[in-house]
XYZ file of C-alpha atoms in Angstrom:
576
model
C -3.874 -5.197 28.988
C -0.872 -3.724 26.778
C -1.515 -1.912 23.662
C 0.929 -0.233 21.930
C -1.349 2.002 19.583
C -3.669 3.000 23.053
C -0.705 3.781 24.660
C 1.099 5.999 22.298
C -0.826 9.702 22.955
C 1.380 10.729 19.997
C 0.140 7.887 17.708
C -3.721 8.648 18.971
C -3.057 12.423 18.345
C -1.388 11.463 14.891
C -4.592 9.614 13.515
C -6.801 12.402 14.948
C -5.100 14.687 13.373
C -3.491 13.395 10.037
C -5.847 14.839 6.775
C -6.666 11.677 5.443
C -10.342 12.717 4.152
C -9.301 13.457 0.380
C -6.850 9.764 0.241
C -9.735 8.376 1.767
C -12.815 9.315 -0.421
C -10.593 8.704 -3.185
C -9.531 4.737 -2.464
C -13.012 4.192 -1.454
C -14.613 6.137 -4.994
C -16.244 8.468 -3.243
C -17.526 5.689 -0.814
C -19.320 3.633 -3.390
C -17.563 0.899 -2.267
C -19.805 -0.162 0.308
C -22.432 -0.416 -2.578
C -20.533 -3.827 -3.310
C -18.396 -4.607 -0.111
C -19.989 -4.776 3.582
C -16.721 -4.489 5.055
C -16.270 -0.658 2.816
C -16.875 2.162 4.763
C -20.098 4.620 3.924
C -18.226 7.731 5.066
C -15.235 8.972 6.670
C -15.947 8.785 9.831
C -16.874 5.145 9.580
C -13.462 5.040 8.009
C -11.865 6.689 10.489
C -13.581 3.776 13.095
C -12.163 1.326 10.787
C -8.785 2.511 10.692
C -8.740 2.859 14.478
C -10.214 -0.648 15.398
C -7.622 -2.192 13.575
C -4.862 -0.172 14.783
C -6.171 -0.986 18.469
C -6.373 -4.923 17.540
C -2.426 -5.067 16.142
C -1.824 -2.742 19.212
C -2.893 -5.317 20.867
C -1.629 -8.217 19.346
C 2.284 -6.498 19.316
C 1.495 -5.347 23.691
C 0.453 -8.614 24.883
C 2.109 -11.658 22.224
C 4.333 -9.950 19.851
C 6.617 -8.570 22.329
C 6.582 -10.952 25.265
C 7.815 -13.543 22.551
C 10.463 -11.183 21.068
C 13.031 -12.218 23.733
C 13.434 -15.747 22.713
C 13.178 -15.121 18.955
C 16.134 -12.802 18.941
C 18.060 -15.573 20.946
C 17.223 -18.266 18.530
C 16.487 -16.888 15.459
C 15.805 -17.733 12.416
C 18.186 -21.412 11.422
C 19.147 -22.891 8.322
C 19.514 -26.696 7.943
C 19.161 -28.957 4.892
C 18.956 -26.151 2.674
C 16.238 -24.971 4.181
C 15.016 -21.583 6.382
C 13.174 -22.573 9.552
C 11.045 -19.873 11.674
C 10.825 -19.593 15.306
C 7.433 -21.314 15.846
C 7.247 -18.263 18.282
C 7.671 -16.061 14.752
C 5.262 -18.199 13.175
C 2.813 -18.210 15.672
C 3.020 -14.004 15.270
C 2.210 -14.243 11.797
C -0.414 -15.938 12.441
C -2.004 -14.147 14.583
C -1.126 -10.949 12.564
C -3.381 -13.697 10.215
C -6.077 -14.684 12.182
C -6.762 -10.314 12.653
C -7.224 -10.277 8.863
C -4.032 -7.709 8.436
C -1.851 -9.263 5.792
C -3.485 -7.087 3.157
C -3.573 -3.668 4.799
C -3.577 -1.589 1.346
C -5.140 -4.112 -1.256
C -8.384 -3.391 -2.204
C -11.423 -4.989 -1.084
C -11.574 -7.113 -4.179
C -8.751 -8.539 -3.220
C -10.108 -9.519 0.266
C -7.830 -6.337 1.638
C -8.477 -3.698 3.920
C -7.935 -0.547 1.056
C -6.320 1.074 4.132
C -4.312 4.306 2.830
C -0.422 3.845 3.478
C -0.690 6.085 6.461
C -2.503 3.852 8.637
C -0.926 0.447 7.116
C 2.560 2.500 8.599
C 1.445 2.974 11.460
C 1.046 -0.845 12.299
C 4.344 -1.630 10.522
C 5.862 1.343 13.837
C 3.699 -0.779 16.103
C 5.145 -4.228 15.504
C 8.338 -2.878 15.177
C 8.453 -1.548 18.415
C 6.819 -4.763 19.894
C 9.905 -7.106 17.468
C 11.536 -5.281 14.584
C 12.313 -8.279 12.878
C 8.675 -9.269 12.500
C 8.398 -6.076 10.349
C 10.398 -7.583 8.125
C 7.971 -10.152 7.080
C 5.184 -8.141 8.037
C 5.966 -5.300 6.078
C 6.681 -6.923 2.800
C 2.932 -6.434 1.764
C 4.849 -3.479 -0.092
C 5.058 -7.033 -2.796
C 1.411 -7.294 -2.944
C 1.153 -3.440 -3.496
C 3.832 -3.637 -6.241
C 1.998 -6.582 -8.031
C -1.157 -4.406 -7.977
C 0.520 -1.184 -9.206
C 2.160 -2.747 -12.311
C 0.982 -6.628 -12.581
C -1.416 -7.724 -14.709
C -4.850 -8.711 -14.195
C -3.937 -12.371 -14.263
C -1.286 -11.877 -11.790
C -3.266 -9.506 -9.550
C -6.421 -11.970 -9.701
C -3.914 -14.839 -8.504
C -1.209 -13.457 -6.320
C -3.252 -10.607 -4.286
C -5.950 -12.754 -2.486
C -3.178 -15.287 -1.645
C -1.303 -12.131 0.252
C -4.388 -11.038 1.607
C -5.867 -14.376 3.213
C -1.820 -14.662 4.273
C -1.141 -17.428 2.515
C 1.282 -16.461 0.317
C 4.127 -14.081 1.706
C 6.889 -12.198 -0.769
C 10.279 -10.808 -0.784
C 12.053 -8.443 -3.452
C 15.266 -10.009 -4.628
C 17.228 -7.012 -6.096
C 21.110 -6.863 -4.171
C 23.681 -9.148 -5.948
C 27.183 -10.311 -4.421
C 28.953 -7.312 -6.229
C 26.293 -5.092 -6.425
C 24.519 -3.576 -3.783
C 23.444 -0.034 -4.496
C 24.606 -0.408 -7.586
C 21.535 -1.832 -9.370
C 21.507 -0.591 -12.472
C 24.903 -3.458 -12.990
C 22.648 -6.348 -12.173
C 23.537 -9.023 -13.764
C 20.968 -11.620 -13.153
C 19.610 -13.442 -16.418
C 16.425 -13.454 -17.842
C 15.842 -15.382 -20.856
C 12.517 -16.557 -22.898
C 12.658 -19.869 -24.311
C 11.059 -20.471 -27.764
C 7.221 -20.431 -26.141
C 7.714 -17.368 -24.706
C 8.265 -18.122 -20.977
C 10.923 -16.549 -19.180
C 13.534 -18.258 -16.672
C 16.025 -16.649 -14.480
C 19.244 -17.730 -14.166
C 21.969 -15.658 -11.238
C 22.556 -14.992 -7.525
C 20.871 -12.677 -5.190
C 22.209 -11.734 -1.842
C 20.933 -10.152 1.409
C 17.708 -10.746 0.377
C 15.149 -10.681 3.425
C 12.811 -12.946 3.376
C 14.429 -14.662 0.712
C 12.779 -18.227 1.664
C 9.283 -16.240 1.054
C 6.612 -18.262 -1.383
C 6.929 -15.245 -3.882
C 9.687 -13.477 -5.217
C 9.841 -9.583 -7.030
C 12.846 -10.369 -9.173
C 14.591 -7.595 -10.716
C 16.983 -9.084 -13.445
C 18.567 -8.282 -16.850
C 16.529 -9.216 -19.864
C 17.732 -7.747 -23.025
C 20.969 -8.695 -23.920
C 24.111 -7.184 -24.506
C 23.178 -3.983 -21.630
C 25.011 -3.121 -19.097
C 22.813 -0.451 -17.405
C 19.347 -0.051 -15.632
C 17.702 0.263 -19.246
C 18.113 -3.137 -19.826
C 16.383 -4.417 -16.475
C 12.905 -5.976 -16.032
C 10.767 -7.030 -13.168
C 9.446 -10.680 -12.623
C 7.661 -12.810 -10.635
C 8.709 -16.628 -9.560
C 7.640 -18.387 -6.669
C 9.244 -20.692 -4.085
C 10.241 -24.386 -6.232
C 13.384 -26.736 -6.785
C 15.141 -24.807 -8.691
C 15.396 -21.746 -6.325
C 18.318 -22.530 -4.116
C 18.344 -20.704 -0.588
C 22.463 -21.228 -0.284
C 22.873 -19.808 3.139
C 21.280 -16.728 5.019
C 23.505 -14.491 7.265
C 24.899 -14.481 10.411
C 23.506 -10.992 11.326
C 24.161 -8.468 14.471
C 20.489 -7.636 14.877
C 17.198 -8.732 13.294
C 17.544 -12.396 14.128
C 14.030 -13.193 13.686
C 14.074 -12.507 9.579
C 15.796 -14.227 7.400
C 18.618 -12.596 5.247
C 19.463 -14.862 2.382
C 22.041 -15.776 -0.043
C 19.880 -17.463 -3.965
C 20.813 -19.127 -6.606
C 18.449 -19.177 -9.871
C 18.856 -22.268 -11.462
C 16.544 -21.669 -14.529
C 13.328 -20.631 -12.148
C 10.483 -20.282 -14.734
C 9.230 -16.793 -14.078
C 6.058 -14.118 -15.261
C 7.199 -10.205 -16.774
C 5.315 -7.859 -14.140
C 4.664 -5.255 -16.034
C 6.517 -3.807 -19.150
C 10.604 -4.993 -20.463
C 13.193 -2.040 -19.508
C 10.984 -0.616 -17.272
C 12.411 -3.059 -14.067
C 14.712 -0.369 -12.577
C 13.600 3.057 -13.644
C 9.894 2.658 -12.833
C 8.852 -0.140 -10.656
C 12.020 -0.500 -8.712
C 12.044 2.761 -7.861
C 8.426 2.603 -6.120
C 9.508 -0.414 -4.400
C 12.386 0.946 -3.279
C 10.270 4.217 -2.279
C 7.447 1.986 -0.475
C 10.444 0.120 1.405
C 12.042 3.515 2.588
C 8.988 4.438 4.594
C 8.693 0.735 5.633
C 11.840 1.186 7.552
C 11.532 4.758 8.769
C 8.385 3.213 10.364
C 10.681 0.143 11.192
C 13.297 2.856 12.967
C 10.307 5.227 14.590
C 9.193 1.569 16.435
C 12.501 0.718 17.729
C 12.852 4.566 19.219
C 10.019 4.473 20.801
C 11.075 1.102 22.467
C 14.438 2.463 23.182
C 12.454 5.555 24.903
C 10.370 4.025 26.933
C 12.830 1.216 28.503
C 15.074 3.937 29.263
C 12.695 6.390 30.408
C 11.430 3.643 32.926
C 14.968 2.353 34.062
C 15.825 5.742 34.486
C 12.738 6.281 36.777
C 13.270 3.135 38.756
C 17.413 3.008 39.108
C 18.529 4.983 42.727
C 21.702 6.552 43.031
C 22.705 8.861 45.790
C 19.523 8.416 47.133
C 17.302 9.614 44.413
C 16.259 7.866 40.804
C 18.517 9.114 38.234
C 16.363 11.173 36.347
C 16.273 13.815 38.631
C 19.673 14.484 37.548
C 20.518 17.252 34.797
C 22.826 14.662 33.200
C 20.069 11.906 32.469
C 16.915 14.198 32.141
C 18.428 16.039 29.524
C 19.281 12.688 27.636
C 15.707 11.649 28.317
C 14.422 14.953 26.701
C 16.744 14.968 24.025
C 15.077 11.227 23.075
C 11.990 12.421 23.187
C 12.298 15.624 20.964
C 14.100 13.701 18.563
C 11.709 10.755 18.784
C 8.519 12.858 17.819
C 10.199 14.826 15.115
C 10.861 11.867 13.190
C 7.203 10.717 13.562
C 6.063 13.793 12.905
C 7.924 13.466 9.468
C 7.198 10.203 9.148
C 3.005 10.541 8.737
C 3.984 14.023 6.404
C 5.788 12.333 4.389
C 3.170 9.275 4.129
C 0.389 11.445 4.001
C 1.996 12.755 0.560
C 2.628 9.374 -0.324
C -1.310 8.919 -0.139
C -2.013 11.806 -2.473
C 0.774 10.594 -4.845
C -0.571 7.228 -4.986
C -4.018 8.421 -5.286
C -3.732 10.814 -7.985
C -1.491 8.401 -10.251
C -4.014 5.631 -10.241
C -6.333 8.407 -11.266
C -4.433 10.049 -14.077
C -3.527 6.223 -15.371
C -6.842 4.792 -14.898
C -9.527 7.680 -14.463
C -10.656 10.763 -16.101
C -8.270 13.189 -14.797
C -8.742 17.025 -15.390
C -5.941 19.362 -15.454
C -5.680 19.649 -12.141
C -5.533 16.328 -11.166
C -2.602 15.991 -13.098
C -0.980 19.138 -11.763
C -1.739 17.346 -8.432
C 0.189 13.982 -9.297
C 3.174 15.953 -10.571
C 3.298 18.078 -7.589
C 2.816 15.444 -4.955
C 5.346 12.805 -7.227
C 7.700 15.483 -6.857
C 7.294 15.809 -3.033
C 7.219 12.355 -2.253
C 10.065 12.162 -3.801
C 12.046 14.630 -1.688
C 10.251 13.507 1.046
C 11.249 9.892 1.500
C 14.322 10.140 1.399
C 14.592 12.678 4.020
C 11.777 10.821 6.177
C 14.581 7.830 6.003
C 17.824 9.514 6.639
C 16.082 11.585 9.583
C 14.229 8.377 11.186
C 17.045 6.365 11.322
C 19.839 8.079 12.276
C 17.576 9.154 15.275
C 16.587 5.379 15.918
C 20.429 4.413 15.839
C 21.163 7.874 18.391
C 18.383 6.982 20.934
C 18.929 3.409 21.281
C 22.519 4.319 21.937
C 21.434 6.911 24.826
C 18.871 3.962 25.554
C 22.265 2.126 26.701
C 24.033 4.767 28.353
C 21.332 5.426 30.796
C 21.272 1.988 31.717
C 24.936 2.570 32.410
C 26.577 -0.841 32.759
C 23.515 -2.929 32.570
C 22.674 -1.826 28.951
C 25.768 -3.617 27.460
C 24.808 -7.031 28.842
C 21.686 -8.960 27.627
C 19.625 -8.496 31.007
C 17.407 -5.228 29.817
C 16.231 -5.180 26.297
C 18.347 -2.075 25.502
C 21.526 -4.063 23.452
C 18.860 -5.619 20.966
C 17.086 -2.065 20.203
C 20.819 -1.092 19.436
C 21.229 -3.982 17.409
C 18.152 -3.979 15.660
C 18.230 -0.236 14.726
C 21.951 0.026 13.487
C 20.755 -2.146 9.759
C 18.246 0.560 9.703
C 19.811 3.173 8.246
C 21.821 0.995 5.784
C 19.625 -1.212 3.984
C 16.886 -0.047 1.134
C 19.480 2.841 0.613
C 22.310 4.079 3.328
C 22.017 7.528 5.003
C 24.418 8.643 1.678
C 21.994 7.428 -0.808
C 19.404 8.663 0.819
C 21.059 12.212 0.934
C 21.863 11.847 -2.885
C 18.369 10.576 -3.269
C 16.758 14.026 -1.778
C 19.051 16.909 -2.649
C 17.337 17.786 -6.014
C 14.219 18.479 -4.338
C 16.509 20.517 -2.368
C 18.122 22.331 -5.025
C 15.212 23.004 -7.107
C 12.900 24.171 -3.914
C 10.473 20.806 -4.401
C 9.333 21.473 -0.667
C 8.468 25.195 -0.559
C 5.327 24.988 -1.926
C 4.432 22.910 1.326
C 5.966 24.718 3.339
C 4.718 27.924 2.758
C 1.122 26.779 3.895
C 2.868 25.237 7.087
C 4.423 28.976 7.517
C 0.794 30.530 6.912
C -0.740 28.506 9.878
C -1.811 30.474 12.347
C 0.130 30.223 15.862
C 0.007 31.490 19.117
C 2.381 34.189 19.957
C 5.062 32.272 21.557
C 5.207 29.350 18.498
C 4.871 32.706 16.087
C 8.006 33.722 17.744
C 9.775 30.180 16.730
C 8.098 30.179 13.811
C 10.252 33.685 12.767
C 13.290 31.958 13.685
C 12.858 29.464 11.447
C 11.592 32.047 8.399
C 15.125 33.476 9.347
C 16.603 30.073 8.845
C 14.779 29.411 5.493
C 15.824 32.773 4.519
C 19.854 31.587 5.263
C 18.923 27.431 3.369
C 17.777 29.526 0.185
C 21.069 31.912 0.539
C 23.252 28.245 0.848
C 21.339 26.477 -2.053
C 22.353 29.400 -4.267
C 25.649 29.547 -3.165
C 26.199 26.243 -4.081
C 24.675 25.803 -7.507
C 26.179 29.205 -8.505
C 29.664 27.803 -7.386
C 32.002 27.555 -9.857
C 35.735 25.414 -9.859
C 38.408 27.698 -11.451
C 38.194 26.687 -14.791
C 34.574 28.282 -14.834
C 33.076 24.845 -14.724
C 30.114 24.043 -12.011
C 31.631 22.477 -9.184
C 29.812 19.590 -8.705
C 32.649 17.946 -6.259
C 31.566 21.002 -3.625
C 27.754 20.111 -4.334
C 28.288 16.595 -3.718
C 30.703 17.742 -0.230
C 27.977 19.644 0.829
C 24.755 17.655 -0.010
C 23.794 16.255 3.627
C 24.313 20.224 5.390
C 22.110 21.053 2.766
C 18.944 18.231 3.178
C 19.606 18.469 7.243
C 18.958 21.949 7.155
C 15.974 21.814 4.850
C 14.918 19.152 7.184
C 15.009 21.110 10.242
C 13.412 23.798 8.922
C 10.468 21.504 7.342
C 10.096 19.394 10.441
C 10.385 22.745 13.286
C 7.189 23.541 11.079
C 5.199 20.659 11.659
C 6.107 20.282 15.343
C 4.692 24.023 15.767
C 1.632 23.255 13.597
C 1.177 20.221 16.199
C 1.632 22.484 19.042
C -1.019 24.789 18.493
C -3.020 22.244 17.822
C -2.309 20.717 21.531
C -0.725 22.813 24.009
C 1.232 20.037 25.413
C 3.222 19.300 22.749
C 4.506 22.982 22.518
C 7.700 22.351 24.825
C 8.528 19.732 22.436
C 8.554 22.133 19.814
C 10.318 24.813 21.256
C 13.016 22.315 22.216
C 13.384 20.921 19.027
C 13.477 24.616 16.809
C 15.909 25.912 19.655
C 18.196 23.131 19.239
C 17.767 23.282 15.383
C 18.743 26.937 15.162
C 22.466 26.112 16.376
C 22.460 22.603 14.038
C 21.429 25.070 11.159
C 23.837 27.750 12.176
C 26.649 25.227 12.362
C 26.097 23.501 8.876
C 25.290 26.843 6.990
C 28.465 28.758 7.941
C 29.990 25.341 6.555
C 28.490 25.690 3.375
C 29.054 28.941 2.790
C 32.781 28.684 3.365
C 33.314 27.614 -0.040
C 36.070 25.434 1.771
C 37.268 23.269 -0.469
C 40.194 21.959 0.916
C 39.411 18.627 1.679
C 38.222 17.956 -1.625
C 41.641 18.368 -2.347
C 43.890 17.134 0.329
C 40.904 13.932 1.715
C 43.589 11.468 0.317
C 46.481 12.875 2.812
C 44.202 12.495 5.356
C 42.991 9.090 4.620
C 46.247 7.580 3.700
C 48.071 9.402 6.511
């Protein structure tokens, strides 16, 4: 019987290992809990159990229905006729089964009739069924609504809308992109307007909105008139009625199963989540940041799908009298997958991990009785997370979108046609690195963390782990390396254009060397910290620092040029 969280040694070896003790006693208050719930756990360990049951029963679910059904739903797909969105039945009969396993409300409390898993397992499932149908995540892992409702909503909303998401009968969708402006949200335009009782109605169009034919809707929208920037956004809540037009969805290159919609607001009455002005700059922004690791978890599931098909064609396919990956050409492909495959999971469950802690400690400091330290914590971690995301995303899917396309190339000719699965991992991963931020956003998203050194704290106690003496030995190349990144990020703030002025152009030019070399510095870290924990994942280590010293190399001596010649002469080229 297939299941895809059994099956994954690294996923296994990721729970096992993961610190989740602290996140844990503090979501379940210090496991009183299970004075009121029977489903709350009495200790960690019975969390632990909890967390891996229900990891085994969606590994389950995505091994032996979600994926054998994946086929057909990327041939169909989602249609559109009479104004209206219609599912796969195969699509709907995932969700409910997803249903049926009590998994709609992963993080929502257990007041809520939700699991209060921490964000580290809940990912983990949202990797699972991507791997098993990528576009299911995209329904699936909108319970990032429900968390958003419960971080900010009020307790009217959260005592309506959160058991609805958890029993599964409600589903949601955040409606943010417009037709001219994509990452440019702080120029929505969207209307919000109160009429003279006090209830608001929204009034614009919303595009590439997945999901958009979902019951409820995040809305983020302009409400004080007369602003044209993100201080005059608020969030609100509608639901699904008449006056919520679904105009068209898209005709997409991957993801077929979701979705993608085009919506007109025809006066939809709508609730304020939360507080005016605060739509973009607060609760956007942890949307947005609970989306990012949504899809780097979306990206890590399609890898390991584009792994594994290759790694078994290449096994089974003869030439010259011998399976192709006995040859140099295709084993080192194979390899090269597989490095790059666990590094981004291993950054993936870091970065959720402090996630967990950031989450943990806010609700503490804004509804608890916080000390000092806890609020030294919650700055710390915010700032972290913060770094961290973005990084997670730009390295997860970039490597999703590089293996799936060695995923073809091993299958040689038979990867471009429809036969093998390969061509719909390719599909499916290239949106991943472009929607809920591009690669570039997500670069401009992380390199303040960079610049100000938000990350060394961390990784000075990943240095100060104690390693055997041939990771120690890796473990000084990259202290050499971290030695060169804090040489480069002083280089570049110090530089100066030659009217004395900073040169921000040369920042900007040089903003992705600088968060992929922090990255493979950070990352080379945890891979050795999981290799002395298990012996057999020290090749994959070594691999991936040796192969990071020369990336490093090649990007620091381009920093550290001070070459700013194309900033002057890019137009030449581009208009040549």
């Amino acid at each position: 019987m297939l299941n895809y969280f059994s099956d994954n040694q690294d996923l296994e070896f990721t729970l096992k290992n993961l610190d989740l003790a602290e996140i844990t006693g503090m979501l379940e208050k210090n496991y009183t809990t299970a004075e009121k719930f029977e489903a709350a756990p009495v200790d960690f360990k019975d969390a632990l159990d909890n967390y891996e049951r229900a990891l085994k029963v969606i590994g389950e679910i995505a091994g032996e229905r979600i994926e054998a059904r994946s086929r057909t739903v990327d041939q169909v797909g989602a249609q559109f006729k009479d104004g209206k969105v219609i599912y796969h039945p195969l699509t709907l009969q995932n969700l409910a089964d997803l249903t049926q396993a009590g998994l709609m409300g992963v993080m929502l409390g257990h007041e809520y009739g939700g699991l209060n898993f921490p964000c580290s397992v809940y990912t983990m499932m949202t990797e699972i069924v991507s791997r098993a149908d990528a576009s299911l995540q995209n329904i699936f892992g909108l319970q990032d609504i429900a968390e958003t409702i419960n971080f900010f909503g009020n307790d009217d909303q959260k005592n309506f809308y959160l058991p609805r998401f958890a029993s599964g009968e409600f589903d949601g969708s955040m409606d943010l992109t417009e037709p001219d402006y994509g990452s440019d949200l702080q120029s929505v335009r969207l209307r919000a307007y109160q009429d003279e009782k006090g209830q608001w109605y929204l009034n614009g169009m919303k595009r590439f909105i997945t999901n958009g034919c979902s019951k409820v809707h995040l809305v983020l929208a302009r409400s004080e008139e007369g602003t044209t920037d993100g201080r005059g956004l608020s969030m609100f809540i509608c639901e699904a009625c008449p006056q919520l037009v679904v105009r068209r969805i898209e005709d997409k290159m991957g993801i077929h199963g979701v979705a993608t919609c085009e919506l007109q607001f025809n006066d939809v009455p709508a609730q304020l989540c939360g507080k005016r002005r605060l739509g973009l700059i607060r609760y956007v922004m942890s949307l947005m940041n609970g989306a990012r690791v949504a899809i780097s978890a979306q990206a890590v599931g399609i890898a390991e799908a584009a792994y594994r098909q290759a790694r078994k064609y290449a096994s089974e396919r003869e030439q010259f009298k011998r399976s192709i990956d006995k040859f140099p050409a295709i084993y080192s492909m194979l390899s090269s997958m597989k490095v790059r495959l666990t590094a981004a999971r291993a950054l993936l469950y870091e970065t959720t991990r402090v996630v967990d802690l950031r989450n943990t400690y806010t609700h503490l400091v804004e509804h608890g009785t916080p000390t000092d330290e806890d609020r030294a914590k919650q700055k710390y971690y915010t700032k972290l997370a913060a770094q961290l995301t973005p990084m997670c995303k730009a390295l997860a899917t970039e490597s999703a979108n590089s293996i799936a396309y060695d995923g073809i190339q091993i299958h040689g000719g038979t990867g471009y046609m429809r036969d093998f699965n390969a061509e719909r991992y390719y599909r499916d991963a290239r949106i991943t690195n472009i929607y809920e931020g591009t690669t570039q956003l997500q670069i401009v998203a992380a390199i303040g963390g960079v610049m100000q050194r938000d990350a060394d704290k961390r990784m000075e106690e990943l240095f100060a782990i104690e390693l055997p003496a041939d990771l120690a030995a890796l473990r000084d190349k990259l202290a050499t390396l971290h030695a060169k990144q804090l040489e480069a990020v002083k280089f570049v703030s110090e530089k100066r254009t030659d009217d004395g002025s900073k040169d921000t152009a040369y920042h900007d030019l040089m903003a992705r060397n600088l968060v992929e070399m922090e990255t493979f510095i950070f990352v080379g870290l945890l891979l050795l910290r999981d290799g002395a924990i298990c012996a057999d994942r020290a090749p994959i280590a070594e691999r991936y620092v040796l192969d990071a010293v020369a990336e490093f190399e090649r990007r620091y001596l381009n920093v550290c040029s001070g070459d700013t010649k194309l900033i002057a002469n890019h137009r030449d080229i581009i208009d040549y």
